[in-house]
PDB file of C-alpha atoms and ligand atoms in Angstrom:
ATOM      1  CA  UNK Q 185      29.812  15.078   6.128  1.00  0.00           C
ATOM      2  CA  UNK Q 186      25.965  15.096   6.831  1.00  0.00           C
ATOM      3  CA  UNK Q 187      23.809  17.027   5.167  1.00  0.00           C
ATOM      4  CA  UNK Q 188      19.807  17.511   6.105  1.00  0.00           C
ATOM      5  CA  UNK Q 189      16.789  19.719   5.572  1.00  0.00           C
ATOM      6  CA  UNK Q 190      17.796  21.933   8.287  1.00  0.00           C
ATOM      7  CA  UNK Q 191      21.751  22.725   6.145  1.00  0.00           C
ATOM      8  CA  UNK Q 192      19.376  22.604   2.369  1.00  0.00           C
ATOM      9  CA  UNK Q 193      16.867  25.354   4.255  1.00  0.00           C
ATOM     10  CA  UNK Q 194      20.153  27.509   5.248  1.00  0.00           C
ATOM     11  CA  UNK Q 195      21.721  27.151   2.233  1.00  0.00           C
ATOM     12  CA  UNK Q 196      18.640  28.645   0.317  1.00  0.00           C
ATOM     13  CA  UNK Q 197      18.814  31.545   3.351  1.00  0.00           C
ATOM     14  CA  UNK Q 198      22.486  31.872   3.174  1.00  0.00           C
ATOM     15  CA  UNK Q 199      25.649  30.435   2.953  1.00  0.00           C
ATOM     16  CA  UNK Q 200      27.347  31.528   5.564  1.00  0.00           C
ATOM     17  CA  UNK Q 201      24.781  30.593   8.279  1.00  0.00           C
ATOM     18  CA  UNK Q 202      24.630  27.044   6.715  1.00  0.00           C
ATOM     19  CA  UNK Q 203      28.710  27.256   7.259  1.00  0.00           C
ATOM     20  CA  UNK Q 204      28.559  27.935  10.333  1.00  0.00           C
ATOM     21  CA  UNK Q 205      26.180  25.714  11.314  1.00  0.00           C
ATOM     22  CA  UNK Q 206      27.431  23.006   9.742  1.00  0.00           C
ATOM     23  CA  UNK Q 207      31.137  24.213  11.535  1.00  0.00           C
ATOM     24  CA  UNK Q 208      28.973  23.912  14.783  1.00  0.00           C
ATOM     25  CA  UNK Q 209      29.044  27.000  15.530  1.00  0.00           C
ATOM     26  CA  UNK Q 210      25.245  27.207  17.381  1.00  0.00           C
ATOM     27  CA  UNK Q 211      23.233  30.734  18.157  1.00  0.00           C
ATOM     28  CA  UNK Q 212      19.871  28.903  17.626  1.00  0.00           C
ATOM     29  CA  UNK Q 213      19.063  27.673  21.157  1.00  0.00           C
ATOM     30  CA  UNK Q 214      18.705  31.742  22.038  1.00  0.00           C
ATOM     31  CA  UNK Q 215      15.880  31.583  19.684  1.00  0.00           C
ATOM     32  CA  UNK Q 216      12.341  31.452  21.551  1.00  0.00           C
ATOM     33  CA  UNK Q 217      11.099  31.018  17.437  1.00  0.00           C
ATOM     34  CA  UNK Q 218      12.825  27.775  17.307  1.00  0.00           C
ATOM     35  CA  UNK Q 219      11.274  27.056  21.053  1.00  0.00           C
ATOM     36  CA  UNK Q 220       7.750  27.653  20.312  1.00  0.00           C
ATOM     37  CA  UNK Q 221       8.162  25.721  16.828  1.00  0.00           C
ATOM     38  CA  UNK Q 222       9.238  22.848  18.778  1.00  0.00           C
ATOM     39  CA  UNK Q 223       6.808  23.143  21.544  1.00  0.00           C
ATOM     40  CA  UNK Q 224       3.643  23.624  18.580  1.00  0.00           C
ATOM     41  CA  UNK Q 225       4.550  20.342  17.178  1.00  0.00           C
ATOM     42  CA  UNK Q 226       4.061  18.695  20.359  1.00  0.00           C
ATOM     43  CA  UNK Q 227       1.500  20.273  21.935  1.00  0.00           C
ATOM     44  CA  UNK Q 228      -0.842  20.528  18.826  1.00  0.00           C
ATOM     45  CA  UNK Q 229      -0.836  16.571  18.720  1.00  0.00           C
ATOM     46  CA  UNK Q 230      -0.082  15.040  21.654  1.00  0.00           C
ATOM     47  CA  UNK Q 231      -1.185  12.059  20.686  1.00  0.00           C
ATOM     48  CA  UNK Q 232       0.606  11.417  17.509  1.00  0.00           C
ATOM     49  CA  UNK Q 233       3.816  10.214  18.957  1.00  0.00           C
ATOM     50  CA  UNK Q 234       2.316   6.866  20.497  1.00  0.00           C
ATOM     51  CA  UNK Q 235       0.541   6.235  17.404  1.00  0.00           C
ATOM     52  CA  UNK Q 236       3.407   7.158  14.486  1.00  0.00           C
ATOM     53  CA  UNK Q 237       7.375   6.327  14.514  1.00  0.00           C
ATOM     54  CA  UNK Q 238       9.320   8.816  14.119  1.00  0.00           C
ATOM     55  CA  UNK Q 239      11.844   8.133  11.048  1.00  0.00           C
ATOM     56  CA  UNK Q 240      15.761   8.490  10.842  1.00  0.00           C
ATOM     57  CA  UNK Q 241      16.956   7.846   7.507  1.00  0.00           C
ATOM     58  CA  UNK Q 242      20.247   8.014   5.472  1.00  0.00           C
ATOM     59  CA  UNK Q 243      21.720   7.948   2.006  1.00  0.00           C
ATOM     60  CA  UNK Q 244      25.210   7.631   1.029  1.00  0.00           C
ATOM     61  CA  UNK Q 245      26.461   9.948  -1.686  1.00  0.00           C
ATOM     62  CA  UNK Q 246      29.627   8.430  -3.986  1.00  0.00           C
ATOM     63  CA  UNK Q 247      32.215  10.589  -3.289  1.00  0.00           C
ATOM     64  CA  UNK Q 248      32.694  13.145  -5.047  1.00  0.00           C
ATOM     65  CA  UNK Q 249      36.506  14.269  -5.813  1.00  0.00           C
ATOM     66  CA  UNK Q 250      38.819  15.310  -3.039  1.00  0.00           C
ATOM     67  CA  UNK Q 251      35.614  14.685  -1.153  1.00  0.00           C
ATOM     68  CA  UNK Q 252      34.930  12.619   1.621  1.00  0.00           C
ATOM     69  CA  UNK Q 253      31.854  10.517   2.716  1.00  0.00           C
ATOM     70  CA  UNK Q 254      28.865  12.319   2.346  1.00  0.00           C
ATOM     71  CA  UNK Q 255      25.470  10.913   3.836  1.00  0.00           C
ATOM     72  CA  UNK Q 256      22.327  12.794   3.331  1.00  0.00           C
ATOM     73  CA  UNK Q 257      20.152  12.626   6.784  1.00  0.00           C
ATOM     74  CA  UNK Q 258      16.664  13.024   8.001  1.00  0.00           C
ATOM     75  CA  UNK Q 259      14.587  13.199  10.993  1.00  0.00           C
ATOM     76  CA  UNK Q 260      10.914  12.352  10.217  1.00  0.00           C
ATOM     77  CA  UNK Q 261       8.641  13.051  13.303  1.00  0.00           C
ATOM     78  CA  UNK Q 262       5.654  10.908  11.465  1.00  0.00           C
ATOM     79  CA  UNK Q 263       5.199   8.719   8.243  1.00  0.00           C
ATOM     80  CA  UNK Q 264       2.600   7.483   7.796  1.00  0.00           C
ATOM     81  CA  UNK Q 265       4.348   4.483   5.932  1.00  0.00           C
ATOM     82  CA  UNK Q 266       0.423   2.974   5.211  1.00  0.00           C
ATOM     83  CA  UNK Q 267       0.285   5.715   3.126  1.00  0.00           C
ATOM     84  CA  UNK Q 268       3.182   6.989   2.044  1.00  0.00           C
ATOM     85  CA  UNK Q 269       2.566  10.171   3.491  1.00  0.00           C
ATOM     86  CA  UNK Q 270       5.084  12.048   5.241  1.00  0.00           C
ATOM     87  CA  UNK Q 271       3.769  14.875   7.728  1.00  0.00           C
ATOM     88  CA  UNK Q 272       4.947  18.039   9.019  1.00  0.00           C
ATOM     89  CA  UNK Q 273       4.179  20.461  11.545  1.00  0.00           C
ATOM     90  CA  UNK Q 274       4.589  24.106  11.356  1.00  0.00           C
ATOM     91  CA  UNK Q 275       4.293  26.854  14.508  1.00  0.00           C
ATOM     92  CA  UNK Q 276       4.266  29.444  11.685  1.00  0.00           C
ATOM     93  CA  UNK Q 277       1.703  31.799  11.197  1.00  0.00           C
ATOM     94  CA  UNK Q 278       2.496  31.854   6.980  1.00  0.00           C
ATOM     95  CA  UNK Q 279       3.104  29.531   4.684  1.00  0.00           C
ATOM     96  CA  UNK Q 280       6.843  29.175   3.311  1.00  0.00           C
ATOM     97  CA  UNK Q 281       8.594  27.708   0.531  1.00  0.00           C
ATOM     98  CA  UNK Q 282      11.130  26.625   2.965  1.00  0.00           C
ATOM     99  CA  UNK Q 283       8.709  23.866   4.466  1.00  0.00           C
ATOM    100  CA  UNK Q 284       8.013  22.738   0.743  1.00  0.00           C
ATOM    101  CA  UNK Q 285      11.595  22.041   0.486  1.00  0.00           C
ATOM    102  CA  UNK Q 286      12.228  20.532   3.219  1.00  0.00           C
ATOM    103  CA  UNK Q 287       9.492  18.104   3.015  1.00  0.00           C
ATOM    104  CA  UNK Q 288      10.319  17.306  -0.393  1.00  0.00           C
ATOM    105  CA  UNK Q 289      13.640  16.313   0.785  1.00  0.00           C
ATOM    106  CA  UNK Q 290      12.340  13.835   2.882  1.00  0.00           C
ATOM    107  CA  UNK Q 291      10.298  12.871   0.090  1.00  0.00           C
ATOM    108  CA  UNK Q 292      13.282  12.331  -2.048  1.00  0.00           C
ATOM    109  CA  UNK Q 293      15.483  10.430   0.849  1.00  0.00           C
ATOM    110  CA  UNK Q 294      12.860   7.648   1.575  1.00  0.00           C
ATOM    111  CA  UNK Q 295      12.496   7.483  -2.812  1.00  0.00           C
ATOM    112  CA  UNK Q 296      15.970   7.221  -2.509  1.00  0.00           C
ATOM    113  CA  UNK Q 297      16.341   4.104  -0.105  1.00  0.00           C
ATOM    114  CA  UNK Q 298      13.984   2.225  -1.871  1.00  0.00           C
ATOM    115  CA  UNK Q 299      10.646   3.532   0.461  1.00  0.00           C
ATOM    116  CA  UNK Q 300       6.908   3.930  -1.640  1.00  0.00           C
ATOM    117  CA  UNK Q 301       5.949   7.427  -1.098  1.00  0.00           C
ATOM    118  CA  UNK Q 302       2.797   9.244  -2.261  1.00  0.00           C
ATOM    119  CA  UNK Q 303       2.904  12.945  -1.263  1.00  0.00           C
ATOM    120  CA  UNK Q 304       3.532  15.058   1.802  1.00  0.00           C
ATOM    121  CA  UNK Q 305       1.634  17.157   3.808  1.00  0.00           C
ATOM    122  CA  UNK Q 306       2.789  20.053   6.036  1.00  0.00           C
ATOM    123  CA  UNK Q 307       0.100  21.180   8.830  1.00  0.00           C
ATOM    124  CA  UNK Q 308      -0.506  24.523   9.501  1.00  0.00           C
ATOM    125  CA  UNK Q 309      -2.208  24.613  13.541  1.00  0.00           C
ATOM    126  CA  UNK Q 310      -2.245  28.111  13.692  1.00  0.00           C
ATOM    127  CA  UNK Q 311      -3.754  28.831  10.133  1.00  0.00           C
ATOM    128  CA  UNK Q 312      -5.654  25.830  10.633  1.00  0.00           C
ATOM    129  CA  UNK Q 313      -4.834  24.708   7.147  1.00  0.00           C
ATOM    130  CA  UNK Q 314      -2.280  22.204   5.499  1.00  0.00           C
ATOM    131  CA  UNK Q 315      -0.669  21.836   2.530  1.00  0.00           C
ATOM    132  CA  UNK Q 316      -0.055  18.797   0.208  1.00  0.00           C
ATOM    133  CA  UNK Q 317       3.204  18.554  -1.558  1.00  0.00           C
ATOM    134  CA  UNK Q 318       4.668  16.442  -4.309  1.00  0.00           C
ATOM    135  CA  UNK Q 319       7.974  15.402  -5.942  1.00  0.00           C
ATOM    136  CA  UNK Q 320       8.421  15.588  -9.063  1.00  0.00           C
ATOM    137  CA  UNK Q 321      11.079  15.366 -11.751  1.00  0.00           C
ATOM    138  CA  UNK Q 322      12.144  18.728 -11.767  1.00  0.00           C
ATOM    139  CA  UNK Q 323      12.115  18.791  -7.817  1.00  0.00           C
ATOM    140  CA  UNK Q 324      14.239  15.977  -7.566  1.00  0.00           C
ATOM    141  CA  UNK Q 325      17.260  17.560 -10.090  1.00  0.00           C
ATOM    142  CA  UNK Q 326      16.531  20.885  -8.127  1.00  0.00           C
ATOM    143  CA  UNK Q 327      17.558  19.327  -4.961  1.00  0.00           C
ATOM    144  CA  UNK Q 328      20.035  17.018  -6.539  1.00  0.00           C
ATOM    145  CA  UNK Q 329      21.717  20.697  -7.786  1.00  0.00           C
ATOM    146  CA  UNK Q 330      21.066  21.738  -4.656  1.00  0.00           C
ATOM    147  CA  UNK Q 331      22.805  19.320  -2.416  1.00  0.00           C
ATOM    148  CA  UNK Q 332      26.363  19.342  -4.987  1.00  0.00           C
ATOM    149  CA  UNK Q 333      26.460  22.962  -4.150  1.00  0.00           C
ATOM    150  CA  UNK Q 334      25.878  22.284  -0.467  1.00  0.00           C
ATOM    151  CA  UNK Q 335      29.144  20.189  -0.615  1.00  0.00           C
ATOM    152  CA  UNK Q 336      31.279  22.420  -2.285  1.00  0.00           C
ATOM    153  CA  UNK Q 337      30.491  25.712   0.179  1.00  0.00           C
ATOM    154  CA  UNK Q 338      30.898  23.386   3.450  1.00  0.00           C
ATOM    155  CA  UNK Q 339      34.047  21.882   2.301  1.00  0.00           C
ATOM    156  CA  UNK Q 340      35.215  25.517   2.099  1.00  0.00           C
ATOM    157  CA  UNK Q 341      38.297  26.146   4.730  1.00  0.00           C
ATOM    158  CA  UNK Q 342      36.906  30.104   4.599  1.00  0.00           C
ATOM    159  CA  UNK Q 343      33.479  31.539   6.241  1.00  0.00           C
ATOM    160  CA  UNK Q 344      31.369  32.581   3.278  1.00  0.00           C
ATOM    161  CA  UNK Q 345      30.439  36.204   3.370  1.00  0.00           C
ATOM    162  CA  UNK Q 346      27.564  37.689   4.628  1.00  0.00           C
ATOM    163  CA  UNK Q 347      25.112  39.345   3.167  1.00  0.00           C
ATOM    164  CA  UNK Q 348      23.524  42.891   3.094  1.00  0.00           C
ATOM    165  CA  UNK Q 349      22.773  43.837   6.083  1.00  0.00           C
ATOM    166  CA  UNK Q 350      19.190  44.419   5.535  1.00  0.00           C
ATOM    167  CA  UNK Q 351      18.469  40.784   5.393  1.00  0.00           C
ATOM    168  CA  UNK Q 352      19.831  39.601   8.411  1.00  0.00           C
ATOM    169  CA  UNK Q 353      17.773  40.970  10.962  1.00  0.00           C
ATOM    170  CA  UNK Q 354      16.070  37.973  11.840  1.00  0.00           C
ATOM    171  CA  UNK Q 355      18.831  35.969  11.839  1.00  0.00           C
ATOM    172  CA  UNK Q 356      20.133  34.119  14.695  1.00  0.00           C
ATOM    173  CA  UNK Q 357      23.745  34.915  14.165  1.00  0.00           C
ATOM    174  CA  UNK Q 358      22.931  38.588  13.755  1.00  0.00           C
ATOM    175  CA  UNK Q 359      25.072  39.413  16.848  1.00  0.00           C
ATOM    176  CA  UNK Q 360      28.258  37.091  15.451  1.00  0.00           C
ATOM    177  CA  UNK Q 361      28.093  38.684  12.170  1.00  0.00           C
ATOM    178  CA  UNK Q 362      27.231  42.087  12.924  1.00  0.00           C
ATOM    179  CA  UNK Q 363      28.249  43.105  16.367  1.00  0.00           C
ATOM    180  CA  UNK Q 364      31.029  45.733  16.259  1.00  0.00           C
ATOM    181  CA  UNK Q 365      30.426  46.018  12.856  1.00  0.00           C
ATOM    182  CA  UNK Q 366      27.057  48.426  12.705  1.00  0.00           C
TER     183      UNK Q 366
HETATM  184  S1  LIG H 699      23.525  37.512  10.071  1.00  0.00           S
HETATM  185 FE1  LIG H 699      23.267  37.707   7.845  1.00  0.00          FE
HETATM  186  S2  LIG H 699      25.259  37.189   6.968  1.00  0.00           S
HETATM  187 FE2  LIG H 699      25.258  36.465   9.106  1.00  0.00          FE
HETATM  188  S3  LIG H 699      24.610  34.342   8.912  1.00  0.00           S
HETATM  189 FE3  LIG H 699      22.775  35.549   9.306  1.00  0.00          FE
HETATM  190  S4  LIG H 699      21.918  36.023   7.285  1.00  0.00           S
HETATM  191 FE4  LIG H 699      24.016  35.325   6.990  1.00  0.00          FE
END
């Protein structure tokens, strides 16, 4: 089992999209949100690629019981490892906790293997602002929480259920949940 930012970000939104995400089951790519967020990164610094590498990186959990092998993943697009800065580009128009987490989960996985890391910064092109974020103590048992409960709902055999209706309307599995249904 894999878990990364994208599963902990789903798993704050709900469970059952981070179940069936993790179970593969893929609605995203009809998203032009998740489009233009990709496009923004590139296009707002074209340059940054040739300059920065972009960072895999992997942690073994122990197994937990009746578990198998865990491994918490991560895709950095640019560390500046000089630094210890990890940066992060957002096509969003407002500032989210969700980025905060999921930078401080990168944060945490390079702690983890052994990498020095000062802060984070997520980079704002359409507000024209950015954002410095830190780890600390508390963080680090949040996401440590965060990531047991993770487990536990993917190793499910049963689709969570979903929520009220009312907060799925921008969700991409709107029509798998809903349709039929309204
Ligand atoms: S449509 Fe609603 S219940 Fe279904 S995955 Fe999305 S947020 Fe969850």
């Amino acid at each position: 089992m894999n878990i990364n930012a994208t599963l902990l970000n789903y798993y704050q939104l709900c469970h059952r999209k981070m179940w069936l995400h993790y179970h593969a089951i893929r609605m995203e790519h009809t998203s032009e949100v998740v489009y233009e967020g990709k496009l923004i990164g590139e296009e707002s610094y074209p340059f940054r690629a040739d300059k920065n590498e972009e960072l895999e990186i992997m942690l073994p959990l122990q197994k937990g019981e009746g578990s198998g092998e865990v491994n918490l993943t991560a895709k950095i697009d640019f560390f500046d490892a000089k630094r210890g800065i990890v940066h992060e580009t957002k096509k969003s128009a407002a500032k989210e906790w969700a980025h905060v987490a999921q930078v401080q989960f990168y944060l945490y996985l390079l702690q983890k293997n052994g990498v020095e890391v000062s802060h984070g910064v997520i980079e704002y092109p359409k507000l024209r602002q950015t954002e410095r974020v830190t780890l600390g103590e508390e963080d680090v048992i949040r996401i440590e929480a965060n990531i047991e409960k993770i487990r536990e709902v993917l190793e499910q055999e049963q689709c969570p259920p979903k929520l009220p209706i009312s907060k799925c309307k921008a969700c991409s599995y709107f029509e798998f949940c809903w349709v039929g249904d309204e």
